[in-house]
Short mmCIF file of C-alpha atoms in Angstrom, two decimals:
data_model
loop_
_atom_site.label_atom_id
_atom_site.label_comp_id
_atom_site.label_asym_id
_atom_site.label_seq_id
_atom_site.Cartn_x
_atom_site.Cartn_y
_atom_site.Cartn_z
CA GLN A 141 -0.53 -0.27 -25.98
CA VAL A 142 -3.12 0.38 -23.30
CA GLN A 143 -1.58 1.95 -20.24
CA LEU A 144 -3.30 2.94 -17.01
CA VAL A 145 -1.31 4.56 -14.23
CA GLU A 146 -2.90 5.29 -10.85
CA SER A 147 -1.63 7.89 -8.42
CA GLY A 148 -2.71 9.77 -5.32
CA GLY A 149 -2.63 7.01 -2.76
CA GLY A 150 -1.08 7.37 0.66
CA VAL A 151 -1.77 7.38 4.38
CA VAL A 152 -4.77 9.41 5.53
CA GLN A 153 -6.60 9.77 8.83
CA PRO A 154 -10.14 8.51 9.28
CA GLY A 155 -12.73 11.08 8.26
CA ARG A 156 -10.38 12.84 5.84
CA SER A 157 -10.48 12.97 2.05
CA LEU A 158 -8.24 11.80 -0.77
CA ARG A 159 -8.42 12.01 -4.55
CA LEU A 160 -7.06 9.25 -6.75
CA SER A 161 -6.13 9.77 -10.38
CA CYS A 162 -5.70 7.37 -13.27
CA ALA A 163 -3.77 8.53 -16.32
CA ALA A 164 -4.73 6.69 -19.50
CA SER A 165 -2.72 6.36 -22.69
CA GLY A 166 -2.46 4.18 -25.77
CA PHE A 167 -6.15 4.29 -26.67
CA THR A 168 -9.03 6.71 -27.27
CA PHE A 169 -9.95 7.31 -23.64
CA GLY A 170 -13.28 8.96 -24.34
CA SER A 171 -14.61 5.83 -26.05
CA TYR A 172 -14.60 3.47 -23.05
CA GLY A 173 -16.24 2.97 -19.71
CA MET A 174 -13.91 3.07 -16.74
CA HIS A 175 -14.04 1.47 -13.30
CA TRP A 176 -12.41 1.61 -9.91
CA VAL A 177 -11.91 -1.73 -8.18
CA ARG A 178 -10.23 -2.17 -4.80
CA GLN A 179 -8.51 -4.95 -2.92
CA ALA A 180 -7.98 -4.85 0.83
CA PRO A 181 -4.69 -6.37 2.01
CA GLY A 182 -4.81 -10.15 1.62
CA LYS A 183 -8.44 -10.04 0.49
CA GLY A 184 -10.42 -10.42 -2.72
CA LEU A 185 -11.65 -7.92 -5.27
CA GLU A 186 -14.40 -5.38 -4.59
CA TRP A 187 -15.96 -3.27 -7.31
CA VAL A 188 -16.13 0.40 -6.33
CA ALA A 189 -17.57 2.47 -9.17
CA VAL A 190 -18.06 2.83 -12.92
CA ILE A 191 -18.43 5.81 -15.22
CA TRP A 192 -19.77 5.66 -18.74
CA TYR A 193 -17.48 6.65 -21.63
CA ASP A 194 -19.05 10.12 -21.81
CA GLY A 195 -19.57 10.57 -18.08
CA SER A 196 -23.33 10.42 -18.50
CA GLN A 197 -23.87 7.62 -16.02
CA LYS A 198 -22.15 6.63 -12.80
CA TYR A 199 -22.78 3.76 -10.43
CA TYR A 200 -21.30 2.89 -7.05
CA GLY A 201 -20.91 -0.03 -4.73
CA ASP A 202 -23.05 0.14 -1.58
CA SER A 203 -20.04 0.45 0.71
CA VAL A 204 -18.90 3.73 -0.90
CA LYS A 205 -22.18 5.25 -2.08
CA GLY A 206 -22.56 8.81 -0.85
CA ARG A 207 -18.87 9.09 0.12
CA PHE A 208 -16.98 8.48 -3.13
CA THR A 209 -17.39 10.24 -6.47
CA ILE A 210 -16.07 8.97 -9.79
CA SER A 211 -15.36 11.46 -12.57
CA ARG A 212 -13.38 11.79 -15.76
CA ASP A 213 -11.83 14.43 -17.99
CA ASN A 214 -11.77 13.10 -21.54
CA SER A 215 -9.77 16.10 -22.74
CA LYS A 216 -6.96 15.11 -20.37
CA ASN A 217 -7.35 11.31 -20.57
CA MET A 218 -7.84 11.22 -16.82
CA LEU A 219 -10.08 9.25 -14.46
CA TYR A 220 -10.61 10.30 -10.85
CA LEU A 221 -11.98 8.97 -7.60
CA GLN A 222 -12.80 11.52 -4.91
CA MET A 223 -12.94 9.73 -1.57
CA ASN A 224 -14.51 11.54 1.38
CA SER A 225 -15.22 10.50 4.98
CA LEU A 226 -12.63 7.75 4.73
CA ARG A 227 -12.83 4.79 7.08
CA ALA A 228 -10.34 2.15 8.14
CA GLU A 229 -12.20 -0.38 6.01
CA ASP A 230 -11.42 1.69 2.90
CA THR A 231 -7.77 0.64 3.24
CA ALA A 232 -6.93 -1.14 0.00
CA VAL A 233 -5.07 -1.09 -3.27
CA TYR A 234 -7.23 0.84 -5.72
CA TYR A 235 -7.11 -0.16 -9.37
CA CYS A 236 -8.53 1.64 -12.36
CA ALA A 237 -9.71 -0.60 -15.16
CA ARG A 238 -11.03 -0.14 -18.66
CA ASP A 239 -13.82 -1.90 -20.49
CA THR A 240 -13.57 -3.05 -24.08
CA GLY A 241 -17.26 -3.72 -24.50
CA TRP A 242 -20.16 -4.72 -22.29
CA ASP A 243 -19.06 -8.32 -22.60
CA GLN A 244 -15.43 -7.51 -21.84
CA LEU A 245 -15.59 -5.50 -18.66
CA LEU A 246 -12.37 -4.84 -16.72
CA ALA A 247 -10.33 -5.83 -19.76
CA TYR A 248 -7.29 -3.69 -18.87
CA TRP A 249 -5.96 -2.79 -15.43
CA GLY A 250 -3.47 -0.40 -13.92
CA GLN A 251 -0.90 -1.43 -11.34
CA GLY A 252 -2.87 0.09 -8.48
CA THR A 253 -2.28 2.67 -5.77
CA LEU A 254 -2.39 1.91 -2.04
CA VAL A 255 -4.66 3.87 0.26
CA SER A 256 -4.15 3.37 3.98
CA VAL A 257 -6.65 4.90 6.39
CA SER A 258 -5.19 5.05 9.85
CA SER A 259 -4.90 7.41 12.78
CA ASP B 211 -26.83 -8.61 -4.97
CA VAL B 212 -25.63 -11.76 -6.73
CA VAL B 213 -23.34 -13.92 -4.61
CA LEU B 214 -20.68 -15.96 -6.40
CA THR B 215 -19.26 -18.93 -4.48
CA GLN B 216 -16.00 -20.43 -5.68
CA THR B 217 -14.63 -23.85 -4.86
CA PRO B 218 -12.13 -24.97 -3.89
CA LEU B 219 -10.48 -22.18 -1.90
CA SER B 220 -7.10 -23.64 -2.76
CA SER B 221 -5.98 -26.03 -5.47
CA PRO B 222 -2.50 -27.60 -5.23
CA VAL B 223 -1.64 -28.97 -8.67
CA THR B 224 1.29 -30.85 -10.14
CA LEU B 225 2.95 -29.13 -13.11
CA GLY B 226 1.50 -30.45 -16.33
CA GLN B 227 -1.67 -31.70 -14.67
CA PRO B 228 -5.14 -30.19 -15.09
CA ALA B 229 -6.87 -27.86 -12.66
CA SER B 230 -10.54 -27.02 -12.34
CA ILE B 231 -12.31 -24.21 -10.47
CA SER B 232 -16.02 -23.98 -9.86
CA CYS B 233 -18.13 -20.83 -9.54
CA ARG B 234 -21.74 -21.05 -8.41
CA SER B 235 -24.12 -18.09 -8.57
CA SER B 236 -26.97 -17.34 -6.16
CA GLN B 237 -29.19 -16.68 -9.17
CA SER B 238 -29.21 -17.32 -12.89
CA LEU B 239 -26.69 -15.23 -14.83
CA VAL B 240 -28.65 -15.34 -18.08
CA HIS B 241 -29.30 -11.74 -19.09
CA SER B 242 -32.54 -10.60 -20.71
CA ASP B 243 -30.54 -10.18 -23.95
CA GLY B 244 -29.78 -13.92 -23.93
CA ASN B 245 -26.11 -13.58 -23.02
CA THR B 246 -24.46 -14.75 -19.82
CA TYR B 247 -21.98 -12.21 -18.51
CA LEU B 248 -19.71 -14.44 -16.48
CA SER B 249 -16.00 -13.75 -16.64
CA TRP B 250 -12.84 -15.19 -15.11
CA LEU B 251 -9.82 -13.16 -14.00
CA GLN B 252 -6.34 -14.25 -12.98
CA GLN B 253 -4.19 -12.45 -10.44
CA ARG B 254 -0.58 -13.53 -10.29
CA PRO B 255 1.35 -12.73 -7.09
CA GLY B 256 2.10 -9.04 -6.81
CA GLN B 257 0.27 -8.23 -10.03
CA PRO B 258 -3.05 -6.60 -10.92
CA PRO B 259 -5.84 -8.89 -12.10
CA ARG B 260 -6.03 -9.87 -15.75
CA LEU B 261 -9.12 -10.77 -17.78
CA LEU B 262 -8.92 -14.39 -18.99
CA ILE B 263 -12.41 -15.43 -20.07
CA TYR B 264 -15.60 -13.50 -20.83
CA LYS B 265 -19.17 -14.62 -21.54
CA ILE B 266 -18.52 -18.04 -20.00
CA SER B 267 -16.11 -19.43 -22.58
CA ASN B 268 -14.49 -16.73 -24.72
CA ARG B 269 -10.76 -16.27 -24.20
CA PHE B 270 -9.60 -12.68 -24.05
CA SER B 271 -6.82 -11.49 -26.33
CA GLY B 272 -3.50 -13.23 -25.68
CA VAL B 273 -4.86 -15.86 -23.30
CA PRO B 274 -3.37 -19.32 -23.93
CA ASP B 275 -5.74 -22.01 -25.14
CA ARG B 276 -4.99 -24.21 -22.11
CA PHE B 277 -7.55 -22.00 -20.34
CA SER B 278 -11.18 -22.83 -21.03
CA GLY B 279 -14.50 -21.87 -19.50
CA SER B 280 -17.81 -23.65 -19.49
CA GLY B 281 -21.16 -23.72 -17.75
CA ALA B 282 -24.62 -22.25 -17.87
CA GLY B 283 -27.26 -20.68 -15.66
CA THR B 284 -25.78 -20.75 -12.17
CA ASP B 285 -22.84 -23.16 -12.47
CA PHE B 286 -19.59 -22.37 -14.19
CA THR B 287 -16.13 -23.89 -14.45
CA LEU B 288 -12.67 -22.67 -15.36
CA LYS B 289 -10.26 -25.37 -16.49
CA ILE B 290 -6.53 -25.27 -17.04
CA SER B 291 -5.64 -28.25 -19.21
CA ARG B 292 -1.98 -28.47 -18.18
CA VAL B 293 -0.84 -26.19 -15.38
CA GLU B 294 2.38 -24.26 -15.96
CA ALA B 295 4.45 -22.42 -13.36
CA GLU B 296 3.20 -19.04 -14.63
CA ASP B 297 -0.41 -20.06 -13.83
CA VAL B 298 0.20 -19.77 -10.08
CA GLY B 299 -2.06 -17.16 -8.58
CA VAL B 300 -5.63 -16.44 -7.53
CA TYR B 301 -8.53 -16.85 -9.92
CA TYR B 302 -11.79 -14.93 -9.60
CA CYS B 303 -15.12 -15.33 -11.32
CA MET B 304 -17.12 -12.15 -11.91
CA GLN B 305 -20.67 -11.44 -13.05
CA ALA B 306 -22.04 -8.44 -14.91
CA THR B 307 -25.49 -9.76 -15.74
CA HIS B 308 -27.09 -8.18 -12.68
CA PHE B 309 -25.24 -4.88 -12.83
CA PRO B 310 -24.84 -2.76 -10.84
CA PRO B 311 -22.95 -3.92 -8.96
CA LEU B 312 -20.28 -6.07 -10.52
CA THR B 313 -19.65 -8.91 -8.10
CA PHE B 314 -16.73 -11.26 -7.71
CA GLY B 315 -16.27 -14.70 -6.28
CA GLY B 316 -14.05 -15.04 -3.24
CA GLY B 317 -11.13 -16.38 -5.26
CA THR B 318 -9.36 -19.72 -5.70
CA LYS B 319 -5.64 -19.99 -5.15
CA VAL B 320 -3.79 -22.23 -7.61
CA GLU B 321 -0.42 -23.39 -6.36
CA ILE B 322 2.13 -25.99 -7.37
CA LYS B 323 2.44 -29.14 -5.27
#
């Protein structure tokens, strides 16, 4: 069965960096687009970034463009999110999610990892 | 970016009764390929979101048939025919027609009266 497990969250000071990881299993990782979606405490969902199945294309939400970088290693079944210049407003649970097709985006989700940006 | 507005913000429902959630888009969600990429997600308390409905009215794998989606253009509706206790949570509409970015509605909380 599809399994996505995020890791790498924690408490970090403003301006510092953090890298999140998402370990995928139960499917052919290199065949699917992958996303990061975040949710601030008590708030709604915000799309962060997407990477094509082969890494050829990447897109970002405006609030993270230029600071965050999505990447993947298909040989290791791993998705990453490098987060630089972190701000208090980046505090959220970060989820990785997998597409099934263009019409079934965000079809499978991990449990999430909490990032808290605070001095 | 496309703005999705959901109503109501909260929907108290009696068990076994229907519930309905509206999602209105700031622009038409009909894609140039003729499809409408409007989805609904459910987030139970303490859980990650879960895809329920895609392309307006198609139930994702394993989703009970008491969930149905309808609509066209800029106005969409999620209906639960008979609310069960496990349906408590927050429901989000999401559009992918005008991607990037993916955008979500603000969420509607379904709770039991």
